[in-house]
mmCIF file of C-alpha atoms in Angstrom:
data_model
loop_
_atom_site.group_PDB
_atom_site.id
_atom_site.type_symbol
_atom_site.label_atom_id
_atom_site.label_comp_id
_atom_site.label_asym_id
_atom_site.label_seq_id
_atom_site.Cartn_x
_atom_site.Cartn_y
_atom_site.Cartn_z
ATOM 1 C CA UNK A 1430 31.231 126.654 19.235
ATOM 2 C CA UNK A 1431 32.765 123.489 19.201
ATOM 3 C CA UNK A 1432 31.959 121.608 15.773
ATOM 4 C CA UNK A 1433 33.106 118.198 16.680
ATOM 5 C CA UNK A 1434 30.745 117.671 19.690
ATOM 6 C CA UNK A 1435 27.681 119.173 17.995
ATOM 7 C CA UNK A 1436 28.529 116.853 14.732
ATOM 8 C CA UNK A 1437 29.001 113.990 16.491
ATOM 9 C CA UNK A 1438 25.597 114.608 19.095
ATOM 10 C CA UNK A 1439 23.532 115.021 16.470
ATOM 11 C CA UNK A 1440 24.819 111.934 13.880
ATOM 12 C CA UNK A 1441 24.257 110.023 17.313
ATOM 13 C CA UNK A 1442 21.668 111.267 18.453
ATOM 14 C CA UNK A 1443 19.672 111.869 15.359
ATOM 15 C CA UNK A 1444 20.423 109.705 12.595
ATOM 16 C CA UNK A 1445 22.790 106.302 14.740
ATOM 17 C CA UNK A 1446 25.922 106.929 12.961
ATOM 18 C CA UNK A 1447 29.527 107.162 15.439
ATOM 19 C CA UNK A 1448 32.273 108.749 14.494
ATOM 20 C CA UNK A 1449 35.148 105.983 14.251
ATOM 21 C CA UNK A 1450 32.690 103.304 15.529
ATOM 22 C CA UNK A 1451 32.435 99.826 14.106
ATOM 23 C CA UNK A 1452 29.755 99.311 11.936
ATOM 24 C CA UNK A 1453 29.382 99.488 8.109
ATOM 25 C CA UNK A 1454 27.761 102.774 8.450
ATOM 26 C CA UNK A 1455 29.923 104.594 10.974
ATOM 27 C CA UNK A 1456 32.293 107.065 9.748
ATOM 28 C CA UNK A 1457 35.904 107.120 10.082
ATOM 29 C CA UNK A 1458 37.377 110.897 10.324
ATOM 30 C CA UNK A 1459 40.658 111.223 9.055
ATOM 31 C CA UNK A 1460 40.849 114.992 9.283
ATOM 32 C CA UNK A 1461 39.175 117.076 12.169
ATOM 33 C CA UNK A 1462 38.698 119.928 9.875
ATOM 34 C CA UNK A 1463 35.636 118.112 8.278
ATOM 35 C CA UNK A 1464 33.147 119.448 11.676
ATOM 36 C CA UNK A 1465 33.571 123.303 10.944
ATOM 37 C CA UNK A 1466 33.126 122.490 7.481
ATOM 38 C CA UNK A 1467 30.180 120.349 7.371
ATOM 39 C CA UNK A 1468 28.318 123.153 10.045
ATOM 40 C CA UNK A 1469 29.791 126.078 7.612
ATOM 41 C CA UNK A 1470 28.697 124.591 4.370
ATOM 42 C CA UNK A 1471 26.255 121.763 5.012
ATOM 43 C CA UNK A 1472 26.108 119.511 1.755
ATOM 44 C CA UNK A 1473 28.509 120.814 0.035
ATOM 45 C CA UNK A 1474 31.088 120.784 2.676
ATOM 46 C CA UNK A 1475 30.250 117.089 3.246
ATOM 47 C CA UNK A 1476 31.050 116.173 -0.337
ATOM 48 C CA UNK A 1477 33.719 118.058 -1.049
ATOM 49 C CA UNK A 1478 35.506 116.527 1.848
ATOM 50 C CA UNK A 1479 34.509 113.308 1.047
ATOM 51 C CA UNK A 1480 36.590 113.872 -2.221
ATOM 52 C CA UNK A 1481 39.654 115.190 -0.612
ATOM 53 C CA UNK A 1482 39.690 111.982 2.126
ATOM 54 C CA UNK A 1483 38.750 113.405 4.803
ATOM 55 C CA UNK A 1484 36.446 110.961 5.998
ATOM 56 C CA UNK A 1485 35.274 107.463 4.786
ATOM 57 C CA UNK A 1486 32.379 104.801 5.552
ATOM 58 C CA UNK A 1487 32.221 101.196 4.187
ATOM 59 C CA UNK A 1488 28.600 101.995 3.644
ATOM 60 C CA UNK A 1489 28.513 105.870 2.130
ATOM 61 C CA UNK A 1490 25.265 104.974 0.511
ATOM 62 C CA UNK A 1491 23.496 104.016 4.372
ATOM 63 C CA UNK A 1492 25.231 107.468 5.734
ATOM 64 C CA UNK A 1493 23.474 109.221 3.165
ATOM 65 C CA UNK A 1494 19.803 107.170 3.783
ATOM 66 C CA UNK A 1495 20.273 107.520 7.472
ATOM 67 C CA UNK A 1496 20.639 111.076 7.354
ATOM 68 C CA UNK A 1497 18.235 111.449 4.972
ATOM 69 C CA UNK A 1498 15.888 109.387 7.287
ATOM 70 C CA UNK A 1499 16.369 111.459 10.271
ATOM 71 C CA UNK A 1500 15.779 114.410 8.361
ATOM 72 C CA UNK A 1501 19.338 115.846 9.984
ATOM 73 C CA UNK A 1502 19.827 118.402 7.291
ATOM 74 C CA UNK A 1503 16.936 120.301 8.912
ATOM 75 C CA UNK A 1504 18.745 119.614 12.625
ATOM 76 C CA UNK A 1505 21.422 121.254 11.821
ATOM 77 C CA UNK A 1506 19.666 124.097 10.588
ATOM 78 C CA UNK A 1507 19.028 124.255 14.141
ATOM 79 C CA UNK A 1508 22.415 124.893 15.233
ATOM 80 C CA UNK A 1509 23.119 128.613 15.445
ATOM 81 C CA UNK A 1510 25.063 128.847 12.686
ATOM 82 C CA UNK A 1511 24.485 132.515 10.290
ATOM 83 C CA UNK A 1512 26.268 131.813 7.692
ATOM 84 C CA UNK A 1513 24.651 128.789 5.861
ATOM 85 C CA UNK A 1514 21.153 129.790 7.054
ATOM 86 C CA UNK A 1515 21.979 133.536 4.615
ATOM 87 C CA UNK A 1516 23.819 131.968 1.959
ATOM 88 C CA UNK A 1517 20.812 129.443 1.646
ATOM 89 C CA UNK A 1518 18.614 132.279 1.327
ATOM 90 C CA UNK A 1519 20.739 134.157 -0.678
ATOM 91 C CA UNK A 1520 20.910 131.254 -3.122
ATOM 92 C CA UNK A 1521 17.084 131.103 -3.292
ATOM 93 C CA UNK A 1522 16.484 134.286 -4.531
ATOM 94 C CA UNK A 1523 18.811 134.053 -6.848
ATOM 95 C CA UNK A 1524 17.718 130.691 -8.273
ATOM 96 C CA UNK A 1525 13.971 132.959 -8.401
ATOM 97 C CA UNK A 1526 15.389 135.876 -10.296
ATOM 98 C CA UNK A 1527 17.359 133.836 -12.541
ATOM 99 C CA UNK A 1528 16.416 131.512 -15.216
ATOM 100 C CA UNK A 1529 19.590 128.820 -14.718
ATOM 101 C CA UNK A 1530 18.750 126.684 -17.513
ATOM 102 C CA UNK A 1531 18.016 129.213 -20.407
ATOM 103 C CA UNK A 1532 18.785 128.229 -23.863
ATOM 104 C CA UNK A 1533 22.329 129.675 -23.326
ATOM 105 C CA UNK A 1534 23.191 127.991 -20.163
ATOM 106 C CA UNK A 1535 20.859 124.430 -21.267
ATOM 107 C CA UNK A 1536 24.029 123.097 -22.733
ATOM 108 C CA UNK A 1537 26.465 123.324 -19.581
ATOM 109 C CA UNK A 1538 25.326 120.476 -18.095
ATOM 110 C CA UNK A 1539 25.990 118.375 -21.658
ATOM 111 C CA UNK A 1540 29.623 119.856 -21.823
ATOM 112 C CA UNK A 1541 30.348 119.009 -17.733
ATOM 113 C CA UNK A 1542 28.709 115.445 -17.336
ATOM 114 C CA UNK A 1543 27.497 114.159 -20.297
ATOM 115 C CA UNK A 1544 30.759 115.019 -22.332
ATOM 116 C CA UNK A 1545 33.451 114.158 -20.106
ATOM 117 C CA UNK A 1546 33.992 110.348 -21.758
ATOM 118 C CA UNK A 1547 32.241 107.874 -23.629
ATOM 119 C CA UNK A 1548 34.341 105.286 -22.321
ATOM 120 C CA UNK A 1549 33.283 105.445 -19.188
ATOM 121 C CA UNK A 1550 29.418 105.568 -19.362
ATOM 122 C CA UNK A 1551 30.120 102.619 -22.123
ATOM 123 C CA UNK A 1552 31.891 101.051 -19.021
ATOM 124 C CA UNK A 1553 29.642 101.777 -16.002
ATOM 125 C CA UNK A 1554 25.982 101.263 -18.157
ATOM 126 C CA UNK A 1555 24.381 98.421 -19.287
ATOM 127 C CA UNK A 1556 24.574 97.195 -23.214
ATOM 128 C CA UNK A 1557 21.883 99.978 -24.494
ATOM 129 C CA UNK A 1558 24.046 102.505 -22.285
ATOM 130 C CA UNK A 1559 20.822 103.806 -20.864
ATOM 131 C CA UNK A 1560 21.286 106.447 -18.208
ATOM 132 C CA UNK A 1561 17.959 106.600 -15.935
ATOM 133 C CA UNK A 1562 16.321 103.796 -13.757
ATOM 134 C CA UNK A 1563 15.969 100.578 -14.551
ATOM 135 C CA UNK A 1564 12.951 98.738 -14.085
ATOM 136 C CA UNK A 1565 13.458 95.450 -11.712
ATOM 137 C CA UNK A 1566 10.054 95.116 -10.706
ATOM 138 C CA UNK A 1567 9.475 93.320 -14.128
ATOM 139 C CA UNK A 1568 11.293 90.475 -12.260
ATOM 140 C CA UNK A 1569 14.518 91.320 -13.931
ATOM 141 C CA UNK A 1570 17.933 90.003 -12.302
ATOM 142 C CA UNK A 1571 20.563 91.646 -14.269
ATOM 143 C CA UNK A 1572 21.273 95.603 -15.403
ATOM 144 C CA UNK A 1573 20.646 94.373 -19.028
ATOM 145 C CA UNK A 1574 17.510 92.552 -18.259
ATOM 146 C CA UNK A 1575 16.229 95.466 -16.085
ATOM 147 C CA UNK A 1576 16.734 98.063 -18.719
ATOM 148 C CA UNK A 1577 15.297 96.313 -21.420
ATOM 149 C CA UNK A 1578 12.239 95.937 -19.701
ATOM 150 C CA UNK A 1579 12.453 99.629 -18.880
ATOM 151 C CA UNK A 1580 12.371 100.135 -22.483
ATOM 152 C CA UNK A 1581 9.639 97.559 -23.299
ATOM 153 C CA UNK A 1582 7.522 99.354 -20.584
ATOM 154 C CA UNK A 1583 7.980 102.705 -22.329
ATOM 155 C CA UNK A 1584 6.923 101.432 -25.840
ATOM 156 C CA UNK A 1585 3.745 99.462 -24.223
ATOM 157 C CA UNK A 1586 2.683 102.215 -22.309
ATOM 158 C CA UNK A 1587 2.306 104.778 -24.930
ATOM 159 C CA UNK A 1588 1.501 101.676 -27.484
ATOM 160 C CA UNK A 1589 4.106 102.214 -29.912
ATOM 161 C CA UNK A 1590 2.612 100.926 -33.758
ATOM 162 C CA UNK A 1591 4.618 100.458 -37.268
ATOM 163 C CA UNK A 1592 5.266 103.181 -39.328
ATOM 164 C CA UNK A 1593 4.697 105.583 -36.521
ATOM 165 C CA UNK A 1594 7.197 108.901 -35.688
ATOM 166 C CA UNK A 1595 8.432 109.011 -31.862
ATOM 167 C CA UNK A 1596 10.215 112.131 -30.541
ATOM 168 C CA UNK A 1597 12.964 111.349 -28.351
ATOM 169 C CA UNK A 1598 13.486 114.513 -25.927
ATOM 170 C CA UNK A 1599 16.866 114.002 -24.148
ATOM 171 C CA UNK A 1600 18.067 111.009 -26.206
ATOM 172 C CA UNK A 1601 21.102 110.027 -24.307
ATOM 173 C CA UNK A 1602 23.557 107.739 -26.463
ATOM 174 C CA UNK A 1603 20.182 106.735 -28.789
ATOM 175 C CA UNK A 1604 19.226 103.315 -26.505
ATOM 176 C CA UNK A 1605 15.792 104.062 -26.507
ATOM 177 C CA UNK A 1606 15.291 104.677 -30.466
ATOM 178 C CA UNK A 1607 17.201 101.588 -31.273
ATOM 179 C CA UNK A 1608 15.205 100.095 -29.233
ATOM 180 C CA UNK A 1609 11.586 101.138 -30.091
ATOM 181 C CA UNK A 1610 13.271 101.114 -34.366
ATOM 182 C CA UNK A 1611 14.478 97.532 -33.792
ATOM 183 C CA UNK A 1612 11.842 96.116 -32.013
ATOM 184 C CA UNK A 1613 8.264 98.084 -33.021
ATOM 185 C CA UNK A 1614 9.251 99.280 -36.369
ATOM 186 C CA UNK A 1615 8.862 102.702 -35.811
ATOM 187 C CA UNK A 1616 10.528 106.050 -36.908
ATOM 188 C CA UNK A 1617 12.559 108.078 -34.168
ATOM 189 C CA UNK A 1618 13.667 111.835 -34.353
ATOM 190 C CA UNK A 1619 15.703 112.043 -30.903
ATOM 191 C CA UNK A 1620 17.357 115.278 -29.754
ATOM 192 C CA UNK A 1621 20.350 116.135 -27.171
ATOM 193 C CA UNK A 1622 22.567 119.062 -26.111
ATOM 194 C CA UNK A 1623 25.566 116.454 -25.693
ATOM 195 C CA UNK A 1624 27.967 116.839 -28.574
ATOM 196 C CA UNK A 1625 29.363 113.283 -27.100
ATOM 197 C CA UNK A 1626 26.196 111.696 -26.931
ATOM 198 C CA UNK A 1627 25.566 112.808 -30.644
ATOM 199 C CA UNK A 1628 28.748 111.142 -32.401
ATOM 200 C CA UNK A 1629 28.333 107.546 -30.296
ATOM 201 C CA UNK A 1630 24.436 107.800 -30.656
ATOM 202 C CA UNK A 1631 24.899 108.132 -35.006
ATOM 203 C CA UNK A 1632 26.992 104.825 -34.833
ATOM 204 C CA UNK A 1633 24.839 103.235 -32.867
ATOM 205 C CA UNK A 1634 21.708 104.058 -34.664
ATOM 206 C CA UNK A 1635 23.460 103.786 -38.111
ATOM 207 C CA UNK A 1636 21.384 101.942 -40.544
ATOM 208 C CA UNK A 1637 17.905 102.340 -38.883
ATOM 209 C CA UNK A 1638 15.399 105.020 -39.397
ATOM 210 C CA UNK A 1639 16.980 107.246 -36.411
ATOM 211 C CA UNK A 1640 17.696 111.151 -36.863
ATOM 212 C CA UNK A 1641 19.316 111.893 -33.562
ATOM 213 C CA UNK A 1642 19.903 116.130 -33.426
ATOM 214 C CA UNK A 1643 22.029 118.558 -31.691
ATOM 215 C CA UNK A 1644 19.191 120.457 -30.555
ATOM 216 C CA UNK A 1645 17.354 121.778 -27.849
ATOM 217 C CA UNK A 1646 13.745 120.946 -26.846
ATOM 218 C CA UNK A 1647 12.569 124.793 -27.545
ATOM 219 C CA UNK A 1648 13.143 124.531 -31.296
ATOM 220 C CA UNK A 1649 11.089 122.392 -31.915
ATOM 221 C CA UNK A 1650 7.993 122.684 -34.451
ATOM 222 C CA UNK A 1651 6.750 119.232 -35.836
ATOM 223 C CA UNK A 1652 4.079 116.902 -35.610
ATOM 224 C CA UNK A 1653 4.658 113.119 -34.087
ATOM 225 C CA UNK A 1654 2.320 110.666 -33.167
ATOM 226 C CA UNK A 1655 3.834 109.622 -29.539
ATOM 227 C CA UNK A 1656 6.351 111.547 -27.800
ATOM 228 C CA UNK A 1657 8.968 110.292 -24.776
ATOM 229 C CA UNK A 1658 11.163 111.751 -22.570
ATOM 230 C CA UNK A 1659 13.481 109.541 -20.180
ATOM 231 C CA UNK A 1660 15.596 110.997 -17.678
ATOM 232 C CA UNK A 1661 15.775 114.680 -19.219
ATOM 233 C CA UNK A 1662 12.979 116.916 -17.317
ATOM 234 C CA UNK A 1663 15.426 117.099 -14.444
ATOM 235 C CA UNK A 1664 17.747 119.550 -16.716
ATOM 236 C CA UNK A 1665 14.676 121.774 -17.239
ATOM 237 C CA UNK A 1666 14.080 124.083 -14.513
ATOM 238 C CA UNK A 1667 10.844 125.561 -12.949
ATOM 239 C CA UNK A 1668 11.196 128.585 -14.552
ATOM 240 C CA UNK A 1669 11.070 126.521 -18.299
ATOM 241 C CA UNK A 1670 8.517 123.503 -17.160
ATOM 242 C CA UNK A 1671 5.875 125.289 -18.590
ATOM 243 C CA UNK A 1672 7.568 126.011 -21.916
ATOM 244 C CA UNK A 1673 8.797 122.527 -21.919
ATOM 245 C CA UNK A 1674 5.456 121.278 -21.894
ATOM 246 C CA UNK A 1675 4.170 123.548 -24.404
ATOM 247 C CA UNK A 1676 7.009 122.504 -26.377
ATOM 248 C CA UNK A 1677 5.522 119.203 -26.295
ATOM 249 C CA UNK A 1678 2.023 120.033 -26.452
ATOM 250 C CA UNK A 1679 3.036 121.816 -30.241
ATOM 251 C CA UNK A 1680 4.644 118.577 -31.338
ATOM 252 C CA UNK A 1681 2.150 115.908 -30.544
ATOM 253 C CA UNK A 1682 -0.859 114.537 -32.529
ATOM 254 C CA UNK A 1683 -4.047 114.929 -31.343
ATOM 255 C CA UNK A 1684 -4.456 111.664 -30.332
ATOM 256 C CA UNK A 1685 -0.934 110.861 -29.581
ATOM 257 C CA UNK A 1686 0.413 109.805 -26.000
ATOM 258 C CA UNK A 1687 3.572 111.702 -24.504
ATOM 259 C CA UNK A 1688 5.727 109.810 -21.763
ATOM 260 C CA UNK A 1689 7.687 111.769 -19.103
ATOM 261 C CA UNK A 1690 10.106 109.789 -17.217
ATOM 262 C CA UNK A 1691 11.760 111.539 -14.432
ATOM 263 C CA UNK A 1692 13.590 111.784 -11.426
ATOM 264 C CA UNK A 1693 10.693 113.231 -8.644
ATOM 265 C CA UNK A 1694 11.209 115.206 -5.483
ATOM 266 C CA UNK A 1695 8.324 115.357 -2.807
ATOM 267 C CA UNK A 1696 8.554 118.735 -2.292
ATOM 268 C CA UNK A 1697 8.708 121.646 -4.112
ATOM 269 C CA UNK A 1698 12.240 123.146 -4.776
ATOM 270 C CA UNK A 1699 13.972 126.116 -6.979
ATOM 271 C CA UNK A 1700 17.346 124.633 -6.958
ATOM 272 C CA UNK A 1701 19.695 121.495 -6.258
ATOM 273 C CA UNK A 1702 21.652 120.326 -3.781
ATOM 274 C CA UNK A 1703 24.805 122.626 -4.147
ATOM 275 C CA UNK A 1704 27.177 119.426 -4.442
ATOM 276 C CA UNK A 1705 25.384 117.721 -6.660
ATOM 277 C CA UNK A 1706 25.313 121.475 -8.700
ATOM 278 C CA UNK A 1707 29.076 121.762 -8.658
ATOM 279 C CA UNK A 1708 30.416 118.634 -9.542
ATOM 280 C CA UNK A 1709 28.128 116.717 -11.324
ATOM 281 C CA UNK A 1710 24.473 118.264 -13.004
ATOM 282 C CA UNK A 1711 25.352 122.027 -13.102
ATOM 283 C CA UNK A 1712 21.779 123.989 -12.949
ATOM 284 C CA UNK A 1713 19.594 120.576 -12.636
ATOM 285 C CA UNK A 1714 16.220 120.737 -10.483
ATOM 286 C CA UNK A 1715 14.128 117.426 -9.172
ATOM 287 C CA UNK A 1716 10.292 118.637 -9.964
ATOM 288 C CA UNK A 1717 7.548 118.202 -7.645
ATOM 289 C CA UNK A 1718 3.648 116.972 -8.520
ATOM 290 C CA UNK A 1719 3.000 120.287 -7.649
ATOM 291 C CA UNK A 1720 5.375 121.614 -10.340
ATOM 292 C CA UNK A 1721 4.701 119.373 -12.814
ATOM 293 C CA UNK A 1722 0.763 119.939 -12.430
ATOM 294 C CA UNK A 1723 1.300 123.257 -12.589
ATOM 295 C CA UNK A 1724 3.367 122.969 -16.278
ATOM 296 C CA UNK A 1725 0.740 120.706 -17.607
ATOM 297 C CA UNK A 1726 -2.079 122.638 -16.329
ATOM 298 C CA UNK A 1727 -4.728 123.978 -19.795
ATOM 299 C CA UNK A 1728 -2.453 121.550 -21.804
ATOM 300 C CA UNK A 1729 -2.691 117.938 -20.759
ATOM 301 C CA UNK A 1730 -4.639 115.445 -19.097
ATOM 302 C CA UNK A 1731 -2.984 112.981 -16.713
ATOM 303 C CA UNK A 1732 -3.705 109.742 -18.051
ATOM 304 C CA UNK A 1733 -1.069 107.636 -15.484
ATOM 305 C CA UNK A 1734 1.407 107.810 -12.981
ATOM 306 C CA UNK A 1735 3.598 105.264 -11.609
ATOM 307 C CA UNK A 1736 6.161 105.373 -9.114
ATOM 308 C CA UNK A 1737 8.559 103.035 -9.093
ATOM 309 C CA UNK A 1738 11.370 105.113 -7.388
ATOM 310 C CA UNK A 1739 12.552 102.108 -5.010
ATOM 311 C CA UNK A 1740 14.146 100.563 -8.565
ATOM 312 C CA UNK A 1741 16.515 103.296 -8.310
ATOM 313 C CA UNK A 1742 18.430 102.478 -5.921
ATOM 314 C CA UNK A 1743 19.472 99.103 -7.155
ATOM 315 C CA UNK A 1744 20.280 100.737 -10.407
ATOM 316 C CA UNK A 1745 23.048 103.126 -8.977
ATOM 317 C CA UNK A 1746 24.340 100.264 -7.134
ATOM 318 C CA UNK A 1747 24.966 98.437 -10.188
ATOM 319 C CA UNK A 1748 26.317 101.115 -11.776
ATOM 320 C CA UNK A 1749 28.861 101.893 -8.841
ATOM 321 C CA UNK A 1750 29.886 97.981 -8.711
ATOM 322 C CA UNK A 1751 30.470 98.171 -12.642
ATOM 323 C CA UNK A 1752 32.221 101.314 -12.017
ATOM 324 C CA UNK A 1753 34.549 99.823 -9.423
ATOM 325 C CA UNK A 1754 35.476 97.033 -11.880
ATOM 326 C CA UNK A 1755 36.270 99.135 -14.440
ATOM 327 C CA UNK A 1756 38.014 101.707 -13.127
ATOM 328 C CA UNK A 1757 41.757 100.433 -13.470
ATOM 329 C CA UNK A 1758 40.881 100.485 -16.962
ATOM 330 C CA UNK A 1759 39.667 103.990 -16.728
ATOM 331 C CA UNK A 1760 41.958 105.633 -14.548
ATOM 332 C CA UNK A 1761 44.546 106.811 -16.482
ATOM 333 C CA UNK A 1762 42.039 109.765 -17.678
ATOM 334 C CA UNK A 1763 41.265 110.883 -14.341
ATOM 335 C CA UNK A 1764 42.877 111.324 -10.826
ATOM 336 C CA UNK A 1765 41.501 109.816 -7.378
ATOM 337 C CA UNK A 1766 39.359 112.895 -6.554
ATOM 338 C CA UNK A 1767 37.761 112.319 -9.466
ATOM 339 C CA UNK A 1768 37.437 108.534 -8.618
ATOM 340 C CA UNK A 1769 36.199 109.628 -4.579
ATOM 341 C CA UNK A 1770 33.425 112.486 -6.468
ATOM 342 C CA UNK A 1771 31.818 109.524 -8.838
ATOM 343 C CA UNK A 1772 31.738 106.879 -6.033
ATOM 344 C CA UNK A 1773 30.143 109.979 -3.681
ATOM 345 C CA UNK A 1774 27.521 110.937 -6.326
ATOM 346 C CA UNK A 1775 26.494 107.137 -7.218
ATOM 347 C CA UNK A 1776 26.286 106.169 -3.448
ATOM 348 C CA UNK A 1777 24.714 109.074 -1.846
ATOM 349 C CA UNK A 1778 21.997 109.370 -4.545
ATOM 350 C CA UNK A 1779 21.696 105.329 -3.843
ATOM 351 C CA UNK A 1780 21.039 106.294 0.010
ATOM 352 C CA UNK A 1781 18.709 109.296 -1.447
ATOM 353 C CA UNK A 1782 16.377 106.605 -2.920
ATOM 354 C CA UNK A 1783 16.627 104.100 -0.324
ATOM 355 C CA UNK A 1784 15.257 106.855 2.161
ATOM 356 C CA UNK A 1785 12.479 107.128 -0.291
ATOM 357 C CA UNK A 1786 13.639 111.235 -0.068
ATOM 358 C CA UNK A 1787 13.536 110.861 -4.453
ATOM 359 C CA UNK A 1788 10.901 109.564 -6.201
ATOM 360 C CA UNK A 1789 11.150 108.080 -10.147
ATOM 361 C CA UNK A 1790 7.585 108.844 -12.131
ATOM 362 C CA UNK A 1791 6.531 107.324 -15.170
ATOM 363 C CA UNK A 1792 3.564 109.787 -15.873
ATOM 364 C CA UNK A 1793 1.851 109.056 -19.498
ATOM 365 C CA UNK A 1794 -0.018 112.718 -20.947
ATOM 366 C CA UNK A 1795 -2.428 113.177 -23.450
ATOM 367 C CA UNK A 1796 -4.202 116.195 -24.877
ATOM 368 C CA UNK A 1797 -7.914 115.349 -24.097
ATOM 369 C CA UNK A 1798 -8.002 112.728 -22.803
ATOM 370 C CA UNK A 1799 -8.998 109.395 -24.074
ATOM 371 C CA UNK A 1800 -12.570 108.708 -24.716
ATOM 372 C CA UNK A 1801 -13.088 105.254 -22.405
ATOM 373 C CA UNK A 1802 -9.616 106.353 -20.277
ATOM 374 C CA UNK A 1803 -6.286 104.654 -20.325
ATOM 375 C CA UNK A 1804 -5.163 101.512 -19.315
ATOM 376 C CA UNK A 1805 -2.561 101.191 -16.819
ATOM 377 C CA UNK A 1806 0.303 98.893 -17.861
ATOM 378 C CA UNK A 1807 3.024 97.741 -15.513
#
């Protein structure tokens, strides 16, 4: 077979990119090597050879919508190629036989991204350090502005009161429990599996009535009256979504409101994208509607849902330009792959949301639903 004509046909053909052409969104080959191994290993091969400089685009972030877009991973499916059409199989029974993200294996993901500096999520996030989308369709113009609002959003839509108790599932550096403390006067019990997160999230929180916990979401047994969860339900897995949500379902008041706010994939999946597995959220699934009806079926009503998964996009942006100004202060803890793997995973997931591919769901549960229904708030 020859893999450089049947790469270059189809990103042509298929999805308008050139190999060594002119425009922003053209790639540049710098080592021949990268056909075979994009045919061989599909995603993974196209990262990982991204990192080692391979190739380059001025625009990795319309690369990744365009061949999103032109639904090329499927193409090239099309290619007789065996060995990525077993392994891909291979790797789906095994993601259906296994449970990934276990209470054993949950905390993987906390030691590989979550823990690998402080500094630099400090760095790369805005003032609250908050690590999910930010919410520009308030009218927002900066990352602060857009995250606070994020956070207002969250507090209004579950209608946070003084005096109240919030659980915090997945409570990052403790942004969101400042927040909601600070600003609504309420009590916050927040939870992660990042030993990093922990320490910064205690000084931040110091002095307010914030317990932030090394714990995971399955120990839990107490009662609060609202309960949120930003940015966490992607480190579940569809094998735990239902115990997740009966996890929640335990903990909540009768008459309390619980908040999910995740990343959303329009189909159904087992498992990730193998790059995105390896180098940056080991074991991490994007849900479905279908899934996460499924979890909340006999348990909740669905009181809300709101997509505002376009916000994304401008959110990893910002993060990659505050990345790229920070990152001769940075860079004596890491080497240039490291640099080419973050700039890969913040662009490509950019592209992801541009081509509308990922979603980002607000979707506000209760237990029976409220007598006179809910009022959307946006």
């Amino acid at each position: 077979m020859n893999f450089e004509k049947a790469v270059k046909e189809l990103l042509k053909e298929v999805a308008d990119i050139e190999i060594n052409g002119n425009r922003p969104w053209d790639v540049q080959v710098h080592d021949k090597r990268v056909y075979r191994r994009v045919l061989h290993q599909q995603s993974l091969g196209l990262g990982e050879s991204y990192m080692e400089g391979w190739w380059d685009s001025q625009q990795v972030d319309e690369v990744m919508a365009r061949i999103i877009r032109s639904r090329l991973p499927q193409k090239i499916k099309q290619v007789k190629y065996l060995y990525p059409l077993l392994r891909e199989k291979f790797n789906i029974v095994r993601a259906m036989a296994i449970n990934y993200q276990n209470k054993k294996r949950a905390r993987i993901v906390g030691e590989k991204h979550y823990d690998i500096s402080n500094d630099l999520y400090r760095l790369m996030l805005d003032k609250r350090m908050i690590y999910s989308c930010a919410y520009w369709q308030s009218g927002s113009t900066t990352l602060d502005q857009a995250q606070e609002a994020k956070l207002k959003l969250i507090c209004d839509k579950v209608g946070l009161k003084p005096g109240q108790k919030i659980l915090d599932i997945g409570c990052g550096w403790g942004g969101f429990a400042k927040y909601a403390a600070e600003n609504y006067g309420v009590e916050v019990v927040g939870i992660t599996i990042s030993e990093q997160q922990l320490k910064l999230g205690k000084e931040v929180c110091q002095g307010l009535p914030i317990e932030l916990r090394l714990q995971d979401y399955r120990d839990l047994n107490e009662k609060f009256d609202h309960i949120i969860s930003i940015g966490m339900f992607e480190h579940v897995g569809v094998k735990n979504y239902q115990t997740y949500m009966r996890a929640a379902y335990r903990c909540l008041k009768e008459d309390g409101l619980f908040l999910l706010h995740t990343i959303g994939n329009s189909d159904s999946v087992l498992k990730t994208d193998p790059w995105l597995h390896k180098y940056i959220f080991p074991n991490g699934v994007i849900p479905s509607i279908k899934q996460i009806g499924k979890a909340i079926e006999g348990l909740f009503v669905m009181e809300d849902l709101h997509n505002f998964g376009v916000d994304y996009e401008k959110t990893l942006l910002c993060w990659h330009d505050n990345f790229l100004k920070v990152w001769d202060e940075i860079k004596s803890k890491y080497d240039q792959r490291f640099y080419r793997m973050w700039t890969y995973y913040l662009l490509t997931c950019a592209g992801s949301f541009r081509a509308r591919d990922m979603q980002l769901w607000q979707i506000v549960l209760s237990k029976h639903g409220l007598i006179g229904g809910y009022k959307s708030i946006r």
